[in-house]
PDB file of C-alpha atoms in Angstrom:
ATOM      1  CA  ASN A   1     -16.101  -4.537   9.139  1.00  0.00           C
ATOM      2  CA  PRO A   2     -17.695  -1.901   7.011  1.00  0.00           C
ATOM      3  CA  ASN A   3     -14.006   0.176   7.190  1.00  0.00           C
ATOM      4  CA  THR A   4     -12.166  -2.392   5.449  1.00  0.00           C
ATOM      5  CA  ILE A   5     -11.771  -3.511   1.328  1.00  0.00           C
ATOM      6  CA  GLU A   6      -9.923  -6.650  -0.025  1.00  0.00           C
ATOM      7  CA  VAL A   7      -7.291  -5.765  -2.559  1.00  0.00           C
ATOM      8  CA  LEU A   8      -5.105  -8.606  -4.877  1.00  0.00           C
ATOM      9  CA  TYR A   9      -1.715  -7.293  -4.671  1.00  0.00           C
ATOM     10  CA  GLN A  10       0.337  -9.205  -7.072  1.00  0.00           C
ATOM     11  CA  GLY A  11      -1.821 -11.956  -6.729  1.00  0.00           C
ATOM     12  CA  THR A  12      -1.972 -11.993  -2.829  1.00  0.00           C
ATOM     13  CA  PRO A  13      -5.304 -10.767  -1.285  1.00  0.00           C
ATOM     14  CA  VAL A  14      -4.553  -7.962   1.340  1.00  0.00           C
ATOM     15  CA  TRP A  15      -6.805  -6.313   3.567  1.00  0.00           C
ATOM     16  CA  ILE A  16      -6.736  -2.246   3.748  1.00  0.00           C
ATOM     17  CA  ASN A  17      -8.474  -0.264   6.306  1.00  0.00           C
ATOM     18  CA  TYR A  18     -10.262   3.345   5.387  1.00  0.00           C
ATOM     19  CA  VAL A  19      -8.423   5.866   7.747  1.00  0.00           C
ATOM     20  CA  ASP A  20     -11.106   9.153   6.326  1.00  0.00           C
ATOM     21  CA  PRO A  21     -14.154   7.529   4.900  1.00  0.00           C
ATOM     22  CA  GLU A  22     -15.106  10.991   3.874  1.00  0.00           C
ATOM     23  CA  ASN A  23     -12.441  10.783   1.084  1.00  0.00           C
ATOM     24  CA  CYS A  24     -12.153   6.796   0.740  1.00  0.00           C
ATOM     25  CA  ALA A  25      -8.696   6.991   1.855  1.00  0.00           C
ATOM     26  CA  ALA A  26      -7.263   4.097   3.116  1.00  0.00           C
ATOM     27  CA  ASP A  27      -4.050   3.027   4.648  1.00  0.00           C
ATOM     28  CA  VAL A  28      -1.943   0.611   2.741  1.00  0.00           C
ATOM     29  CA  SER A  29      -0.874  -1.864   5.284  1.00  0.00           C
ATOM     30  CA  SER A  30       3.125  -2.498   5.894  1.00  0.00           C
ATOM     31  CA  MET A  31       3.075  -5.809   4.231  1.00  0.00           C
ATOM     32  CA  LEU A  32       2.492  -4.036   0.950  1.00  0.00           C
ATOM     33  CA  LEU A  33       5.540  -2.203   1.043  1.00  0.00           C
ATOM     34  CA  PRO A  34       7.370  -2.448   4.615  1.00  0.00           C
ATOM     35  CA  SER A  35       8.187   0.981   6.775  1.00  0.00           C
ATOM     36  CA  GLU A  36       5.836   2.660   4.318  1.00  0.00           C
ATOM     37  CA  THR A  37       2.453   4.081   5.108  1.00  0.00           C
ATOM     38  CA  LEU A  38       0.286   5.282   1.440  1.00  0.00           C
ATOM     39  CA  LYS A  39      -2.524   6.097   0.892  1.00  0.00           C
ATOM     40  CA  VAL A  40      -5.166   5.125  -2.175  1.00  0.00           C
ATOM     41  CA  HIS A  41      -8.707   6.182  -3.381  1.00  0.00           C
ATOM     42  CA  VAL A  42     -10.828   3.816  -2.773  1.00  0.00           C
ATOM     43  CA  ARG A  43     -13.162   4.423  -5.609  1.00  0.00           C
ATOM     44  CA  ASP A  44     -10.615   4.670  -7.802  1.00  0.00           C
ATOM     45  CA  LEU A  45      -9.513   1.064  -6.681  1.00  0.00           C
ATOM     46  CA  VAL A  46     -12.489  -0.547  -6.892  1.00  0.00           C
ATOM     47  CA  GLU A  47     -13.655   0.990  -9.998  1.00  0.00           C
ATOM     48  CA  GLY A  48     -10.210   0.100 -11.587  1.00  0.00           C
ATOM     49  CA  LYS A  49      -8.736   3.296 -12.473  1.00  0.00           C
ATOM     50  CA  GLU A  50      -5.160   4.135 -12.525  1.00  0.00           C
ATOM     51  CA  ILE A  51      -4.090   4.407  -8.890  1.00  0.00           C
ATOM     52  CA  SER A  52      -1.984   7.383  -7.384  1.00  0.00           C
ATOM     53  CA  ASN A  53       0.393   8.326  -4.373  1.00  0.00           C
ATOM     54  CA  ASN A  54       2.940   5.553  -5.711  1.00  0.00           C
ATOM     55  CA  ILE A  55       0.383   2.369  -5.087  1.00  0.00           C
ATOM     56  CA  PRO A  56       2.043  -0.061  -7.726  1.00  0.00           C
ATOM     57  CA  LYS A  57      -0.012  -0.711 -10.634  1.00  0.00           C
ATOM     58  CA  GLN A  58       0.233  -4.527  -9.816  1.00  0.00           C
ATOM     59  CA  VAL A  59      -2.511  -3.651  -7.527  1.00  0.00           C
ATOM     60  CA  LEU A  60      -5.403  -5.687  -9.665  1.00  0.00           C
ATOM     61  CA  SER A  61      -8.702  -5.158  -7.647  1.00  0.00           C
ATOM     62  CA  GLY A  62     -10.290  -3.895  -4.473  1.00  0.00           C
ATOM     63  CA  ARG A  63     -13.664  -4.556  -3.390  1.00  0.00           C
ATOM     64  CA  LEU A  64     -15.908  -3.372  -0.403  1.00  0.00           C
TER      65      LEU A  64
END
């Protein structure tokens, strides 16, 4: 799936789907934070930069 990335969250692989490929935003699965929908910039995630929008810093890595 070209609109999906795999993220390691506290050592656990989690799949994240793009919601807006234009700005590389992604919806975080509810398995990360139940009852909450957050967004992360995929480019920042893949490059290992600090993640904003309340994404826990335990997010270790991501890949396209």
